[in-house]
Tab-separated table of C-alpha atoms in Angstrom:
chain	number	residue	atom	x	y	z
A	1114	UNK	CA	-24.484	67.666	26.225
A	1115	UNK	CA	-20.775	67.738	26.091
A	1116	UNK	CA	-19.271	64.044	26.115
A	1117	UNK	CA	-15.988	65.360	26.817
A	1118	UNK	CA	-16.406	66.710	30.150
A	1119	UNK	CA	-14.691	65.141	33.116
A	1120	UNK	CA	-11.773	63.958	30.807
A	1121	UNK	CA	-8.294	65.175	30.299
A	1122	UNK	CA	-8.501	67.073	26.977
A	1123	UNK	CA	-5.147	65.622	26.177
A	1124	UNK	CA	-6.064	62.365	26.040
A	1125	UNK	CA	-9.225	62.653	23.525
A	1126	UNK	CA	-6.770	64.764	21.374
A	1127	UNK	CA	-4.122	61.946	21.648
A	1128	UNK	CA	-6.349	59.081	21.355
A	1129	UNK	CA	-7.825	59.786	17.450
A	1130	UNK	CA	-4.829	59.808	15.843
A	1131	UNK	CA	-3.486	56.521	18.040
A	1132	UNK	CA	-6.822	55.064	16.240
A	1133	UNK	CA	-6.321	56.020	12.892
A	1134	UNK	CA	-2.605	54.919	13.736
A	1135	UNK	CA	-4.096	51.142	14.383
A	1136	UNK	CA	-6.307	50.898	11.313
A	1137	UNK	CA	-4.317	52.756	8.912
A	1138	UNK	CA	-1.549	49.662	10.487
A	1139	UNK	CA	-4.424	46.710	9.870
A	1140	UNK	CA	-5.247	48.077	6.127
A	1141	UNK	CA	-1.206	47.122	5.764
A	1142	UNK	CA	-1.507	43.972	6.969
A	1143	UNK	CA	-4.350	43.295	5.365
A	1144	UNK	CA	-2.441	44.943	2.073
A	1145	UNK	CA	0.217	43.208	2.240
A	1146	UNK	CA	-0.216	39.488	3.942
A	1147	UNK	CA	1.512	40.325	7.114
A	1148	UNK	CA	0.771	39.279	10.288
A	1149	UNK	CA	1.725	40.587	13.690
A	1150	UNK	CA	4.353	38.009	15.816
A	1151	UNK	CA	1.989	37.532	18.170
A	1152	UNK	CA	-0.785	36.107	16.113
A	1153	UNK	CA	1.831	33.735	13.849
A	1154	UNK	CA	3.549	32.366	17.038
A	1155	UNK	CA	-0.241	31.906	17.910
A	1156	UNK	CA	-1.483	30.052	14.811
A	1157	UNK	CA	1.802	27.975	14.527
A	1158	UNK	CA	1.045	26.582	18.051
A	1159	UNK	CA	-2.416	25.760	16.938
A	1160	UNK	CA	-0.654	24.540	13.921
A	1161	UNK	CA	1.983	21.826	15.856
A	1162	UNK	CA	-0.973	20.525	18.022
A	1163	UNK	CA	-2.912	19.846	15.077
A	1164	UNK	CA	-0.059	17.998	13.370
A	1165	UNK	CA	1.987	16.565	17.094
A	1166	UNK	CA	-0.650	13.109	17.184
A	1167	UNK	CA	0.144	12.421	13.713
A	1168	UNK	CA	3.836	12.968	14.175
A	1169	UNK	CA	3.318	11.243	17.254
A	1170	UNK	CA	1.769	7.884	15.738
A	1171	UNK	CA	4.360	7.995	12.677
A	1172	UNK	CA	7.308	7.815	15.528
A	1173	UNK	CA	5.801	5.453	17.233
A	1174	UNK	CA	4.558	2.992	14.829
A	1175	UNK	CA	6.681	3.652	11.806
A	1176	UNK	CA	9.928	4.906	12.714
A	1177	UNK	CA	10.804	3.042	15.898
A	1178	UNK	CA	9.967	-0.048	14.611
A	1179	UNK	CA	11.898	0.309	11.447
A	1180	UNK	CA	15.207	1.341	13.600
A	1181	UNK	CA	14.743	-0.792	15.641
A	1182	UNK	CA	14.738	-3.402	12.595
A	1183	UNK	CA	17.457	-2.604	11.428
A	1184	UNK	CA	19.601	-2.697	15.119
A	1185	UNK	CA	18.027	-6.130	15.212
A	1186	UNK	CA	19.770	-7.115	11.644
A	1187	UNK	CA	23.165	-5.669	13.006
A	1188	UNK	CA	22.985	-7.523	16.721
A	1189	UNK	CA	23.474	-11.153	17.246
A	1190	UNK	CA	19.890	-11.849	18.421
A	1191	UNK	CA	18.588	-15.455	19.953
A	1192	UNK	CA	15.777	-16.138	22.519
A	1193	UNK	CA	18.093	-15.282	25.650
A	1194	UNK	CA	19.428	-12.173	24.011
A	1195	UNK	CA	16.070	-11.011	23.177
A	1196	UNK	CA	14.676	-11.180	26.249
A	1197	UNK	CA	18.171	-9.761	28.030
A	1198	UNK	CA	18.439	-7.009	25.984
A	1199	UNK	CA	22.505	-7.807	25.455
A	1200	UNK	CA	22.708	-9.186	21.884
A	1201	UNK	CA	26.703	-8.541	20.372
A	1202	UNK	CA	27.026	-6.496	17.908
A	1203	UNK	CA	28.204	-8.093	14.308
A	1204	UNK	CA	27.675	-5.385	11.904
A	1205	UNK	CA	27.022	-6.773	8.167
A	1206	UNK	CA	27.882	-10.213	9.293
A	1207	UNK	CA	24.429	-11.538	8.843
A	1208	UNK	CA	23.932	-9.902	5.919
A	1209	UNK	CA	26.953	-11.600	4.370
A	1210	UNK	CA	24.889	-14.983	5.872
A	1211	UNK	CA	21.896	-14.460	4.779
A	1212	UNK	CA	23.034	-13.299	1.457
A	1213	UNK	CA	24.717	-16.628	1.066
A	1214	UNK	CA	22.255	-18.881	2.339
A	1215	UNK	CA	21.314	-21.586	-0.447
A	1216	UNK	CA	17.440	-20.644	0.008
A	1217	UNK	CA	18.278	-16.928	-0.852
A	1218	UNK	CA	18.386	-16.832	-4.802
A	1219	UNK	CA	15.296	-19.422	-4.953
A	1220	UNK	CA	13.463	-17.341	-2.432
A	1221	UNK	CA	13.974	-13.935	-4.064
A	1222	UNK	CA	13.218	-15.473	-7.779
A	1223	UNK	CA	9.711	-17.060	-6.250
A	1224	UNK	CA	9.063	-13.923	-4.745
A	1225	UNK	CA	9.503	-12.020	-7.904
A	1226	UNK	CA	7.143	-14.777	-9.629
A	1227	UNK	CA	4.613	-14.409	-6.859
A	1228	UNK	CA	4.502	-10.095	-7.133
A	1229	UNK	CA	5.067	-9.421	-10.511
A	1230	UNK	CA	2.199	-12.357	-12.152
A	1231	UNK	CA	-0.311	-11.654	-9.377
A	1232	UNK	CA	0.157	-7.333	-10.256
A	1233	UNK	CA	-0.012	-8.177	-13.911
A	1234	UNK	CA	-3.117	-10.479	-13.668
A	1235	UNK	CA	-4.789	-8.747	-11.258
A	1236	UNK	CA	-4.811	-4.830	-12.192
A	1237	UNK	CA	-5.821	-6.902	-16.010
A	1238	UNK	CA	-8.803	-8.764	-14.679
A	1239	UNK	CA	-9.693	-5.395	-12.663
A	1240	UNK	CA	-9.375	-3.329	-15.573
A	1241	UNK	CA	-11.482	-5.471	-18.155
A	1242	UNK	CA	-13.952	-5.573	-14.929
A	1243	UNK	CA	-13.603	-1.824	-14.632
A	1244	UNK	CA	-14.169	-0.820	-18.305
A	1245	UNK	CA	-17.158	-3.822	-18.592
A	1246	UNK	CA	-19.593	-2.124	-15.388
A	1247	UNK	CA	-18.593	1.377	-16.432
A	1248	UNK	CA	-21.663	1.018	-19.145
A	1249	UNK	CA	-24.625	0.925	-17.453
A	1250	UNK	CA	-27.287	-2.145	-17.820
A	1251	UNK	CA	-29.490	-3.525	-15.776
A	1252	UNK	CA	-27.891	-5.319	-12.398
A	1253	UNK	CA	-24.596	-3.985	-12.886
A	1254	UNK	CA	-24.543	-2.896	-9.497
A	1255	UNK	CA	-25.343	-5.773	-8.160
A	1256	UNK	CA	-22.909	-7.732	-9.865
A	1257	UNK	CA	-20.066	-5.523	-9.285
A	1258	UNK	CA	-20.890	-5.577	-6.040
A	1259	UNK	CA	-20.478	-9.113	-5.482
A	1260	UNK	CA	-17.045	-8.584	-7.082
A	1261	UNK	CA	-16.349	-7.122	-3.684
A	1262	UNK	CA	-16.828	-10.391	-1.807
A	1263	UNK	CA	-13.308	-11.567	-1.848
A	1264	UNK	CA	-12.239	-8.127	-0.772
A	1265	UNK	CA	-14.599	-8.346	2.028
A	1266	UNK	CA	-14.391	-11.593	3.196
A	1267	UNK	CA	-11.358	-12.801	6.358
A	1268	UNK	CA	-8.397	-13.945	4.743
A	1269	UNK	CA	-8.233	-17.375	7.243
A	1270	UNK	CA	-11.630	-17.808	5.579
A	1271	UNK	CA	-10.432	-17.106	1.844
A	1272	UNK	CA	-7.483	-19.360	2.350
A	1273	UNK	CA	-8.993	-22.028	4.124
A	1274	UNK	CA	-11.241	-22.236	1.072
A	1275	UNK	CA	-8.686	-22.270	-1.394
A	1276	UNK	CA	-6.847	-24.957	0.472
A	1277	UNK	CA	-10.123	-27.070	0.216
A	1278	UNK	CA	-10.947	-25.983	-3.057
A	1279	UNK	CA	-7.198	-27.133	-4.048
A	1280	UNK	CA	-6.962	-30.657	-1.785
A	1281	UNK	CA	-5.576	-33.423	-4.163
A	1282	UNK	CA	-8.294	-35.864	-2.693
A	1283	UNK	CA	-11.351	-34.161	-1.993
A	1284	UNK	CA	-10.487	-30.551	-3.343
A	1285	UNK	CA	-13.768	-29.550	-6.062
A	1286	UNK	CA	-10.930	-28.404	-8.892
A	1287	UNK	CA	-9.375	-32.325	-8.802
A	1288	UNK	CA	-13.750	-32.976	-8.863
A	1289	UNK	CA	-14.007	-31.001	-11.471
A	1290	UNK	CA	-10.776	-32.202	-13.630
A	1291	UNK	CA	-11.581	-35.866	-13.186
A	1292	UNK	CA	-14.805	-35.214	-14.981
A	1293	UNK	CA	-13.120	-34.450	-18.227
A	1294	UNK	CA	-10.655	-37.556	-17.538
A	1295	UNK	CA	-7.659	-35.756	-15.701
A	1296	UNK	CA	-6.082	-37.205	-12.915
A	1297	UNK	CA	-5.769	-35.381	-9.780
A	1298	UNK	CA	-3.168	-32.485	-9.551
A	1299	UNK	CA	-1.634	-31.915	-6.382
A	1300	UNK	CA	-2.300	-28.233	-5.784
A	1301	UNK	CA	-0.284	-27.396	-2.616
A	1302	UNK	CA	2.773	-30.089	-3.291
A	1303	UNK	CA	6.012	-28.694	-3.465
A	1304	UNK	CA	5.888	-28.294	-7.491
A	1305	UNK	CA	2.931	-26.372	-7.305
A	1306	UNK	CA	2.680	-24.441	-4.561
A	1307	UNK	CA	3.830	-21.189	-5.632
A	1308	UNK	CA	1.135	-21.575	-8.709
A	1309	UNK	CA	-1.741	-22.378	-6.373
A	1310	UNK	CA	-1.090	-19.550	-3.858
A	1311	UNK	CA	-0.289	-16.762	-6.598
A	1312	UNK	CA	-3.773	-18.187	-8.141
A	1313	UNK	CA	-5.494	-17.448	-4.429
A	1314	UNK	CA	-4.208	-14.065	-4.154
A	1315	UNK	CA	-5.129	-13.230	-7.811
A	1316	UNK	CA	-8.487	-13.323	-6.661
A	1317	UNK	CA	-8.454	-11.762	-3.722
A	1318	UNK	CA	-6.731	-8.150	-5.292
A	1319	UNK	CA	-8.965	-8.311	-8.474
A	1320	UNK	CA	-11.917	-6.624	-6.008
A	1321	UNK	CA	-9.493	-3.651	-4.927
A	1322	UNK	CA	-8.278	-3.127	-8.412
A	1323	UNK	CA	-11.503	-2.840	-9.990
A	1324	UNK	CA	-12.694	-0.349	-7.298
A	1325	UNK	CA	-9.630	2.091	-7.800
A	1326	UNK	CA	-10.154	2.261	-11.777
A	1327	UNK	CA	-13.718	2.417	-11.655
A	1328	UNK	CA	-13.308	5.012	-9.549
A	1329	UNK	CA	-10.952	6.526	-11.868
A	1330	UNK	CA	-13.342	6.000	-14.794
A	1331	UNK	CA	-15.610	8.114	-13.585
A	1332	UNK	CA	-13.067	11.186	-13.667
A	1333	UNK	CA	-13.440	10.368	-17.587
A	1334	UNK	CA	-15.165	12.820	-19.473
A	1335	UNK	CA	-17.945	11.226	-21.857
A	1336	UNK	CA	-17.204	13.972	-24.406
A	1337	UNK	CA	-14.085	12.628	-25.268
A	1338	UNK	CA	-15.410	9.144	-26.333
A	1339	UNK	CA	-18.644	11.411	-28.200
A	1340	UNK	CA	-16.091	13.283	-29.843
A	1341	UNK	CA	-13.991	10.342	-31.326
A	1342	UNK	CA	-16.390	7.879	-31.889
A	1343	UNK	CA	-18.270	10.898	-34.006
A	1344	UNK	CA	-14.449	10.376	-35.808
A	1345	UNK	CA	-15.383	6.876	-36.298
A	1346	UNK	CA	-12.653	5.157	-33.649
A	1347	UNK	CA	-13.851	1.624	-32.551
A	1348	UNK	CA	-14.470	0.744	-29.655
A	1349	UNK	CA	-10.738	-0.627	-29.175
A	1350	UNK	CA	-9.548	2.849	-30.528
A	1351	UNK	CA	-11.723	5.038	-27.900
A	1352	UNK	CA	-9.844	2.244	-24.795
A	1353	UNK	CA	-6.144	2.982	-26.252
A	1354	UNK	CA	-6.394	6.129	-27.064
A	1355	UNK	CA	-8.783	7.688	-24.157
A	1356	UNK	CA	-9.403	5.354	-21.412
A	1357	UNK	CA	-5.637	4.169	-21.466
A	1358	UNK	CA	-4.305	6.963	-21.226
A	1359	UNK	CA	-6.349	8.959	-19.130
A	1360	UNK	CA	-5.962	6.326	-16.245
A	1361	UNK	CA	-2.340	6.228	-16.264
A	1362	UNK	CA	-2.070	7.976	-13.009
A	1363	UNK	CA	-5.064	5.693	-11.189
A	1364	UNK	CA	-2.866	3.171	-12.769
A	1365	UNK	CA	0.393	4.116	-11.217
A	1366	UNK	CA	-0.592	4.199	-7.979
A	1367	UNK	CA	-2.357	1.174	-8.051
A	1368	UNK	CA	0.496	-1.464	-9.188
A	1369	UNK	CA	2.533	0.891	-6.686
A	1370	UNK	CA	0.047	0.170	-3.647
A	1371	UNK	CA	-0.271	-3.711	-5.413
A	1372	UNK	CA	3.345	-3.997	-4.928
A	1373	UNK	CA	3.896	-2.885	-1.949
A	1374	UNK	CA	0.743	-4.948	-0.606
A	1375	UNK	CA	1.966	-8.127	-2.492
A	1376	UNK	CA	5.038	-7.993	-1.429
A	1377	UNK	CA	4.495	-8.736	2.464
A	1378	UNK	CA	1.947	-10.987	1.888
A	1379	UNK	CA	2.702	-13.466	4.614
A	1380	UNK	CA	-0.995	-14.874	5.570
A	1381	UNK	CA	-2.685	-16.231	2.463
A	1382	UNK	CA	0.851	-18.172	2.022
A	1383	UNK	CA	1.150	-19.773	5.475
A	1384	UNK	CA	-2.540	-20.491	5.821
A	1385	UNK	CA	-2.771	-22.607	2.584
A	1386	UNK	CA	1.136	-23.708	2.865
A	1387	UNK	CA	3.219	-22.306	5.437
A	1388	UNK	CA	5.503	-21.486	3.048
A	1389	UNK	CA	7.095	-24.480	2.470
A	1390	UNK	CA	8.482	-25.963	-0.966
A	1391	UNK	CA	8.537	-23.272	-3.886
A	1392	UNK	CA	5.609	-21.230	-2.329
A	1393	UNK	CA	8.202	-19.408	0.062
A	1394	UNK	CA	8.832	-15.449	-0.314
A	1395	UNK	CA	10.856	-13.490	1.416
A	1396	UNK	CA	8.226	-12.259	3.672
A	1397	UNK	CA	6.977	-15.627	4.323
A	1398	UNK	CA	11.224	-16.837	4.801
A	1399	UNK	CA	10.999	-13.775	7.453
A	1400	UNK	CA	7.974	-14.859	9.783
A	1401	UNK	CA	9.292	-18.394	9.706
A	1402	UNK	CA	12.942	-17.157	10.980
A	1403	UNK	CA	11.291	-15.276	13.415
A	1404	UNK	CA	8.107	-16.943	14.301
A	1405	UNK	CA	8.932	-20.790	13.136
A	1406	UNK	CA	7.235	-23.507	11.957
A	1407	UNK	CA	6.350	-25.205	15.670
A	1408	UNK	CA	8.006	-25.288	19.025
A	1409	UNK	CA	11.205	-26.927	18.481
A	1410	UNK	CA	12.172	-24.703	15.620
A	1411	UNK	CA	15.252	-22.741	15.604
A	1412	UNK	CA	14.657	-18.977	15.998
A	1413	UNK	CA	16.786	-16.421	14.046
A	1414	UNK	CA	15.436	-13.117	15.057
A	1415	UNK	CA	18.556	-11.045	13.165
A	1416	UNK	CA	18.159	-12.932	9.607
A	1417	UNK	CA	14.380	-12.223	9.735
A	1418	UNK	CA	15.180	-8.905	10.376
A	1419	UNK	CA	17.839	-8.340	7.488
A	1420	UNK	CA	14.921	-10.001	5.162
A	1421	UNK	CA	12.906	-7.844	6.648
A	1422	UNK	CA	15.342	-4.719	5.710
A	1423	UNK	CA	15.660	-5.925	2.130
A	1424	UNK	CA	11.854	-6.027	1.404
A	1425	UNK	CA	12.189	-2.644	3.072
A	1426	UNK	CA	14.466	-1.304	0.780
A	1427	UNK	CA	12.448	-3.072	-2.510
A	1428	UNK	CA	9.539	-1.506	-1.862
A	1429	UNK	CA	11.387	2.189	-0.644
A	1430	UNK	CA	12.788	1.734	-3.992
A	1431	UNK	CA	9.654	1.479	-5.913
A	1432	UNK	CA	8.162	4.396	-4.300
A	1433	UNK	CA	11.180	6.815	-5.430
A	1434	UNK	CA	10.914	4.681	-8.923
A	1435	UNK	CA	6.531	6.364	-8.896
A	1436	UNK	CA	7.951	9.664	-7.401
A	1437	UNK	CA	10.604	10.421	-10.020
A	1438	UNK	CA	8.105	8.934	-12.796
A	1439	UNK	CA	5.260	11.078	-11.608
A	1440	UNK	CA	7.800	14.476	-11.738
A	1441	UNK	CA	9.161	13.754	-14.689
A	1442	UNK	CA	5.265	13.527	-16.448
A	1443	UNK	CA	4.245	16.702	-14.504
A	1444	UNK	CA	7.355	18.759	-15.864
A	1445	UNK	CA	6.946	16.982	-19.610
């Protein structure tokens, strides 16, 4: 039977070569990576709504808030002004104040003294930790796992501890010293403050270090240390000369994430001291301008918020200090 019949003849005729037309146009595409308008306008739409929420929360809770910062440090802000909305304008005048201020110098040298020995310490405690539980024996799971416990625990808990641990009369480190015959050592005075709260948060980013280069351990093949201990390299040789090495990239980004992290700490500080004496940072200086100390404290939202610009600009700094390191490596 005759399919055709009942149909314009023209049309079958002009039909075949419309189809061999379309494919012969889809084998190009398909050739040569193209795709038609409609379809790209279609998948960049799908695109944007995949990426708007993200964009979306980075506006909201990134951006605004650091422009917003920074309008603050260039506006004349009190409690009235806050809540009216009609702080004057100043310009760098409170920077030129808070640049000045007596407690500046003191404050950024402590601050340096609390990042750089608690970084140091901590990524070399989590390291030795690290290379110690990557050799398997019995329990080491167990034990590295209760490494985690200061990681895991509240830091109002973790503080509160220290703060007892550290109390000049009934503290169990002054129990412990006066055993041997040492007299009590006032932990949280004003001479050492900044010693007792740097110890605190020691301990508390040892857990997170030793997680991050384990983790990077494990990316180490065991051929390498086969091969050169088959050379005869010691078991110092095989860590400088493999493990070292090899974790230098785990190890960037962690100091640059311990930085960053160390540098606003703000509650370990004020729960053991409220950073008073020589335990005060600049993020610490910050929440008391613009939080303070109890109700009848003087509030100085704008020179919180130029502290808040400078530790800002520190730790923008350090991650354009990793960037330009890590480029440099790939290119070499």
């Amino acid at each position: 039977m005759n399919t055709t019949m009942g149909r314009d003849p023209r049309a079958v005729t002009s039909s075949a070569p419309r189809q061999r037309t379309d494919s012969a146009q889809k084998k190009k595409e398909e050739a040569t990576g193209a795709t038609p308008p409609r379809r790209r306008h279609r998948r960049q739409w799908v695109g944007l709504a995949f990426v708007a929420p993200l964009v979306t929360y980075l506006v909201l809770f990134y951006a605004f808030p650091l422009v917003e910062n920074v309008s603050m440090s260039l506006h004349r802000f009190t409690r009235a002004t806050y809540v009216t909305g009609e702080a004057p304008f100043v310009g760098a005048e409170i920077y030129r104040e808070v640049l000045t201020a007596p407690q500046f110098l003191p404050t950024v040298w402590q601050t340096a003294f609390f990042v750089v020995a608690s970084l140091v310490l901590q990524y070399a405690i989590g390291l030795a930790l690290a290379v110690f539980f990557h050799r398997n024996f019995p329990l080491s799971v167990v034990l590295r796992g209760l490494f985690l416990v200061p990681w895991l625990v509240p830091i109002i808990v973790s503080a509160t501890t220290w703060q007892w641990m550290m109390d000049a009369d009934v503290g169990i480190l002054n129990r412990i010293l006066g055993v041997f015959g040492v007299d009590p050592v006032w932990w949280l005075g004003a001479e050492n403050a900044l010693w007792a709260v740097t110890i605190a948060n020691i301990w508390l980013g040892i857990p997170f270090n030793l997680v991050i280069l384990y983790s990077g351990l494990q990316n180490i093949s065991a051929d390498l240390y086969e091969a050169a201990a088959l050379d005869g390299a010691g078991a110092w040789r095989l860590f400088w000369s493999i493990t070292f090495p090899l974790l230098r990239p785990v190890s960037a980004i962690t100091l640059l994430l311990g930085f960053v992290y160390t540098l606003k700490v703000v509650d370990i500080i004020w729960i053991m001291t409220t950073g008073t004496g020589r335990s005060q940072t600049l993020a610490t200086w910050a929440y008391g301008m613009a939080f303070g100390k109890g109700t009848s404290a003087v509030i100085q939202y704008s020179q919180a918020s130029v502290v808040g610009t400078i530790l800002l600009v520190i730790a923008l700094f350090m991650g354009v200090v990793y960037l330009v390191v890590q480029r440099s490596e790939r290119v070499a």
